[in-house]
Amino acid sequence: MIDTTVFQNKTAVYYTLGCKLNFSETSTIGKILREAGVRTVRKGEKADICVVNTCSVTEMADKKCRQAIHRLVKQHPGAFVVVTGCYAQLKPGDVAKIDGVDVVLGAEQKGELLQYLGDLQKHEKGEAVTTATKDIRSFSPSCSRGDRTRFFLKVQDGCDYFCSYCTIPFARGRSRNGTIASMVEQAKSAAAEGGKEIVLTGVNIGDFGKTTGETFFDLVKALDEVEGIERYRISSIEPNLLTDEIIEFVSRSRRFMPHFHVPLQSGCDEVLKLMRRRYDTALFASKVKKIKEVMPDAFIGVDVIVGTRGETTEYFEQACQFIAGLDVTQLHVFSYSERPGTQALKIDYVVSPEEKHQRSQRLLTLSDEKTQAFYARHIGQTMPVLMEKSKAGTPMHGFTENYIRVEVDSDNSLDNQVVNVRLGEFNEDKTALKGTILI
């Protein structure tokens, strides 16, 4: 039993880098600390505890993590500093040596952060507490809202795929998950808190069920029955795990939105082989075709990596041609970053930083064209939009069922409300459509 008296009236600041899963987990850590008596620091206050949840997907991510730690140590002198997340699991010794860091927690320990805070007395030097990746077994549940309208439900953690460029299996361990029953209970709790939208998150969510003998499709069907939740969105799901039965179920579902995010990574089969991906372009194209056949207005987001080792100019041109021909809505473009210990380092052909940048810009331009064309097709339509509270002086915004961002005149009484909106023209920077609320 942890004595929480030391935490009463203490303050904490949280900083998260990386994916939606990290933000979900940070929110859960915050909830644990709040229940122990710790409140979130107010603007201008000095925090007693600093929690940094790190990412390590690229070399730049590592650098941003170090910068964030240095900045928080400077902003909150004397605060007890805890660092967790992927960078903490992969490089615990390096993180522990950063001035001001007290405790570094690995993937197995982050869910039990409270027990590593002690009496909040600063350490003379940082202490790292991690578990070897092969021994990571625990699944720390997380269903959290943070400051956003939507909830993020962590359904799965870890990955068994070991793509040649990726360190995530080393940072998060093997694929594992909680039970469907536990996920349903968390969704019911979110509904009881007023939640209307839940995003299903994880590292490889289509792999759900490895540790419980269940399937992701079983999970989707069970969550669809939860009363009170009006919208579910499936975050990134591998194309080889996005089955036709899932696509068809979503097309019939009242609660699962016509919105998919499917990682492609490269539109060239030779590069996909070098990446050790588990599909080819033909399979990917068939999934996009299937989605559009049953949900013509579905939003499809796609991850693409440019400049991986082995991606020759010819291979990149093949990829561009393939992607241009896909009926998708948006590209999330990443420049390849070399990660220590990955198999990709054995591939000879190296793309220069300048060429990576040019390729990235080219795909980002293509992405803007596809997104704006998708938005333009919906101008003049009336669609239900889940509104989100706006910052002072900015228009209120929300998203349609198929994830079109819509801006309306600010009215915070509409926060977390689904309202019918007539979609008008683009806003100034073409990142949203202007809308008129229909009473």
Steps between C-alpha positions, in 0.01 A plus 500: 500500500646835394482785751359785293516768770825632351312575174224713649482846341808431289501616137606323181576596143479250213676502167432244229677434173395265224187303422138502619578196712758702694249781559248247624750348740611841629139588570464178700816580696349840576183335624701273731682799647177701538344215696807507728447872571717661230346776291612617158716812515338829405651743255794682656533258794806292582426128501606254770500210254590492131395202290644463149360226275746453217506379141788343309360440154766723340833656591321837506253357753790405728639853469160655579473280808835621634407861426166461679668355810757781514225761455278359777792465742579867439138616525426302818815509714498244778218295348514121515551394138368170363569391143321208336399388150685347206822703526516419872467125425756502219763730655434501878866560592531800268178654632598441865819702443310813396532767769192522718351159413414294808332184374484334157221244461476239226195361324425251777519762777312802360161374620635481858665842498363590842713248685821643355445857622595425862482815712572723197852576622741571217755227422871571485504327163233357276374147564385281212244225562426293191424145396668322209279523192459123477361496854241777458165335571265748666221684323424833664141602418427854390182677400542870533378831369764745609398847380325377187141413422577149384620213719792277406457133590822299503404154376843352430872557561825372350573354158619167359572626148864617521500710183856569393493875574311498831599488868148485645512124579817566699345798678158353578547124494289228343134535405262477795157626600228510760173311469200606295297508822742750654490718186121503507501607864742785425281614210196496730693711753590749228133523403408558866749792504324655202729366230347481156800395290769238564812443291639146523876524544795264529825411329353236268131494585399253232713245687265528799431171674846342507490464879128435549404275207262764363506703177486865404178435311348354818606817683344727238169314517493514881580871519232575243242389756604750769221753553594866533803496272396655170826470309796265481802555281754227420850644514786358294436138395731289284354430153552125536296507823219719365267221391206533265267400784625795709452739205152368431404517868613865523293581190187371680584628847330804651790564736819414308582791273593479129857596584807283460871553551704236321883507488642447151861614569600455134316469172777285353500123551881475500523755781222327694708182488806686630281641778379147583139608475237224485309606187557633151351790306237275342360405840506863615318617188238229550430625854452858381273375221293294746456796737390729220261242356298482822575851636562739207540800733738329747806695611818294447825623655826336393848492658795525259873497575736665250872450461538158658818312427460330165245750365662590168369782284329242279332335799381837632349587161315167504371581847380847396316361201329235713399745774372758251264236364356406840162639604627609841446822691820597677865397524696507823855534365808411704866525404694182573719526807771246572443314825781311678456124503259481207549268202459789256855611579626198301347638177761677286316771305474819709281798412643846575322734745440747216334232286288383794375857544415538132312168497314592815391836356382335183276257688373772734389699195322191367337454840366857502353448155324180605369644828368817342332305220333278762382802700377680187270210410309559824444876470129575521413183689350494850681264736507426876809651667632428849609842626809570710562793733705771331783713632418862566487702180489201266208340315345194655569180310388141482505200270243333280453125517748464214752729670458825310611784723231770523526849651200694634449815704611439857234386746651296780156386615523264202814330632469120466164535324410348164330762283392512137720732296474615141848483351616813322820612332859447616651708777798721415772234528279226351530279811126500569162584355297787640167382635159635592323333792143407423258541789 
